[in-house]
Amino acid sequence: MSAATATLDKIAEVRPVDIAAAKAEVRRTIAAAKQAKANLAQTYVKAPQDGVIFDIHTRAGEVVSNNGIVEIGQTHQMYAVVEVYQSDVNKIRPGQQVQISSNSLPGQLQGTVDWIGWKVQRQNIINTDPSENIDARVVEVHVQLDEISSQKAAKFTNLQVKAVIQL
């Protein structure tokens, strides 16, 4: 019986080396769990702002291109960028009322001139009329739409419109 008791005492003895090894294994497992959580957090893509996704450029598993992951925009406050001939831009001032129309929108939109660009550039909109000056120089005028007009135009980003600025 004394041999059995000696064996039991030997087995029941917890050596400091065994405790240190178990503690090291627990620390290693905790570190691996923290690393896994950090890796998981990096797999999520969070937008820097609230908005509507207009276009997706990169899908899960794809390499991110120069276009980024998505095209996102805020549509609660819409703007119209109006090209004004350089000869007429001196008549435009912030705060002027603007009426905007398009065949794609019911009725007219209302807005005010927010700011006037600094750069004279070639017009982007080309008319199919052969008598039209296709090399006209324009300045971009940014028109802030009112709340009701912003709601109407929210689904029409980059829509071509006609604008009448009240002088």
Short mmCIF file of C-alpha atoms in Angstrom, two decimals:
data_model
loop_
_atom_site.label_atom_id
_atom_site.label_comp_id
_atom_site.label_asym_id
_atom_site.label_seq_id
_atom_site.Cartn_x
_atom_site.Cartn_y
_atom_site.Cartn_z
CA MET A 1 0.00 0.00 0.00
CA SER A 2 2.88 2.38 0.67
CA ALA A 3 3.99 2.01 -2.96
CA ALA A 4 0.53 2.94 -4.14
CA THR A 5 0.44 5.94 -1.81
CA ALA A 6 3.86 7.06 -3.04
CA THR A 7 2.67 6.83 -6.64
CA LEU A 8 -0.48 8.78 -5.78
CA ASP A 9 1.53 11.47 -4.04
CA LYS A 10 3.87 11.70 -7.04
CA ILE A 11 0.95 12.03 -9.48
CA ALA A 12 -0.96 14.50 -7.28
CA GLU A 13 2.07 16.76 -6.88
CA VAL A 14 1.76 19.88 -9.03
CA ARG A 15 5.18 21.00 -10.04
CA PRO A 16 5.96 24.73 -10.54
CA VAL A 17 7.24 23.87 -14.04
CA ASP A 18 3.84 22.42 -14.95
CA ILE A 19 2.08 25.55 -13.61
CA ALA A 20 4.41 27.85 -15.59
CA ALA A 21 3.84 25.80 -18.78
CA ALA A 22 0.06 25.95 -18.34
CA LYS A 23 0.16 29.72 -17.70
CA ALA A 24 2.29 30.22 -20.82
CA GLU A 25 -0.21 28.19 -22.89
CA VAL A 26 -3.10 30.31 -21.54
CA ARG A 27 -1.23 33.55 -22.40
CA ARG A 28 -0.45 32.24 -25.89
CA THR A 29 -4.12 31.33 -26.44
CA ILE A 30 -5.30 34.75 -25.22
CA ALA A 31 -2.82 36.47 -27.56
CA ALA A 32 -4.03 34.31 -30.49
CA ALA A 33 -7.66 35.23 -29.71
CA LYS A 34 -6.78 38.96 -29.62
CA GLN A 35 -4.94 38.63 -32.93
CA ALA A 36 -7.92 36.85 -34.47
CA LYS A 37 -10.27 39.65 -33.29
CA ALA A 38 -7.91 42.29 -34.74
CA ASN A 39 -7.75 40.41 -38.07
CA LEU A 40 -11.55 40.15 -38.13
CA ALA A 41 -11.92 43.88 -37.47
CA GLN A 42 -9.68 44.61 -40.47
CA THR A 43 -11.91 42.61 -42.80
CA TYR A 44 -14.78 45.09 -42.40
CA VAL A 45 -14.92 48.15 -44.61
CA LYS A 46 -16.60 51.14 -43.01
CA ALA A 47 -17.64 54.22 -44.95
CA PRO A 48 -16.22 57.51 -43.67
CA GLN A 49 -19.67 59.09 -43.96
CA ASP A 50 -23.34 58.25 -44.24
CA GLY A 51 -24.63 58.12 -47.76
CA VAL A 52 -26.01 56.21 -50.70
CA ILE A 53 -23.86 53.78 -52.68
CA PHE A 54 -24.00 54.77 -56.35
CA ASP A 55 -21.62 52.17 -57.75
CA ILE A 56 -19.61 49.19 -56.47
CA HIS A 57 -16.10 48.98 -57.93
CA THR A 58 -14.70 46.10 -55.85
CA ARG A 59 -16.40 42.98 -54.51
CA ALA A 60 -15.38 40.54 -51.77
CA GLY A 61 -12.17 38.73 -52.68
CA GLU A 62 -11.15 41.21 -55.40
CA VAL A 63 -8.11 43.46 -55.30
CA VAL A 64 -9.03 47.10 -54.71
CA SER A 65 -8.51 49.08 -57.92
CA ASN A 66 -7.60 52.74 -58.41
CA ASN A 67 -11.35 53.47 -58.42
CA GLY A 68 -11.62 52.39 -54.78
CA ILE A 69 -14.26 50.10 -53.36
CA VAL A 70 -17.50 52.04 -53.88
CA GLU A 71 -18.78 55.38 -55.08
CA ILE A 72 -20.80 56.95 -52.27
CA GLY A 73 -22.67 60.21 -52.02
CA GLN A 74 -24.85 62.21 -49.71
CA THR A 75 -28.17 62.89 -51.38
CA HIS A 76 -29.98 64.76 -48.62
CA GLN A 77 -28.55 68.05 -49.96
CA MET A 78 -28.26 68.08 -53.73
CA TYR A 79 -26.37 70.55 -55.91
CA ALA A 80 -26.50 71.32 -59.58
CA VAL A 81 -23.31 72.32 -61.36
CA VAL A 82 -24.26 74.82 -64.04
CA GLU A 83 -21.91 75.81 -66.85
CA VAL A 84 -22.17 79.57 -67.44
CA TYR A 85 -20.53 81.19 -70.46
CA GLN A 86 -17.49 83.23 -69.50
CA SER A 87 -19.10 86.32 -71.04
CA ASP A 88 -22.08 86.01 -68.63
CA VAL A 89 -20.36 84.93 -65.41
CA ASN A 90 -19.89 88.55 -64.26
CA LYS A 91 -23.70 88.75 -63.88
CA ILE A 92 -23.83 85.85 -61.41
CA ARG A 93 -23.72 86.37 -57.62
CA PRO A 94 -24.15 84.00 -54.67
CA GLY A 95 -27.73 83.99 -53.43
CA GLN A 96 -29.40 84.43 -56.83
CA GLN A 97 -32.44 82.24 -57.41
CA VAL A 98 -32.13 79.44 -59.99
CA GLN A 99 -34.84 77.40 -61.71
CA ILE A 100 -33.70 74.01 -62.98
CA SER A 101 -35.55 71.72 -65.36
CA SER A 102 -35.00 68.39 -67.04
CA ASN A 103 -37.12 66.01 -69.11
CA SER A 104 -36.41 63.36 -66.44
CA LEU A 105 -37.92 65.38 -63.60
CA PRO A 106 -41.52 66.41 -63.05
CA GLY A 107 -41.80 70.17 -62.75
CA GLN A 108 -39.01 72.60 -61.96
CA LEU A 109 -36.44 72.48 -59.20
CA GLN A 110 -35.55 75.54 -57.17
CA GLY A 111 -32.18 76.53 -55.80
CA THR A 112 -29.79 79.37 -55.10
CA VAL A 113 -26.30 80.10 -56.35
CA ASP A 114 -23.96 78.88 -53.61
CA TRP A 115 -20.57 79.59 -55.14
CA ILE A 116 -18.91 80.37 -58.44
CA GLY A 117 -15.89 78.47 -59.71
CA TRP A 118 -12.55 80.14 -60.38
CA LYS A 119 -11.52 78.25 -63.49
CA VAL A 120 -12.56 79.05 -67.03
CA GLN A 121 -12.70 75.81 -68.97
CA ARG A 122 -14.06 74.24 -72.09
CA GLN A 123 -17.73 73.29 -71.84
CA ASN A 124 -18.53 69.66 -71.09
CA ILE A 125 -21.94 69.58 -72.72
CA ILE A 126 -21.72 69.46 -76.49
CA ASN A 127 -24.79 70.29 -78.53
CA THR A 128 -25.45 68.35 -81.74
CA ASP A 129 -26.35 71.58 -83.52
CA PRO A 130 -23.56 72.20 -86.09
CA SER A 131 -23.96 75.98 -85.75
CA GLU A 132 -23.26 75.77 -82.00
CA ASN A 133 -19.87 76.93 -80.73
CA ILE A 134 -18.32 73.69 -79.45
CA ASP A 135 -15.26 75.47 -78.10
CA ALA A 136 -17.19 77.79 -75.76
CA ARG A 137 -15.51 78.68 -72.48
CA VAL A 138 -17.53 78.33 -69.30
CA VAL A 139 -17.27 78.71 -65.52
CA GLU A 140 -18.93 76.22 -63.18
CA VAL A 141 -21.58 77.73 -60.91
CA HIS A 142 -22.67 75.54 -57.98
CA VAL A 143 -26.37 75.78 -57.19
CA GLN A 144 -27.69 74.47 -53.89
CA LEU A 145 -31.16 72.98 -54.31
CA ASP A 146 -33.82 73.64 -51.69
CA GLU A 147 -35.06 70.77 -49.53
CA ILE A 148 -38.05 69.78 -51.68
CA SER A 149 -36.00 69.96 -54.89
CA SER A 150 -33.20 67.93 -53.26
CA GLN A 151 -35.69 65.18 -52.47
CA LYS A 152 -36.95 65.16 -56.07
CA ALA A 153 -33.43 65.08 -57.53
CA ALA A 154 -31.86 62.63 -55.05
CA LYS A 155 -32.05 59.68 -57.45
CA PHE A 156 -30.62 61.57 -60.41
CA THR A 157 -26.95 62.16 -59.74
CA ASN A 158 -25.11 63.54 -62.82
CA LEU A 159 -28.38 64.32 -64.60
CA GLN A 160 -28.10 66.84 -67.43
CA VAL A 161 -30.32 69.83 -66.70
CA LYS A 162 -31.14 73.30 -67.96
CA ALA A 163 -30.86 76.20 -65.55
CA VAL A 164 -32.23 79.72 -65.57
CA ILE A 165 -30.51 82.08 -63.15
CA GLN A 166 -32.65 85.04 -62.06
CA LEU A 167 -30.64 88.23 -62.64
#
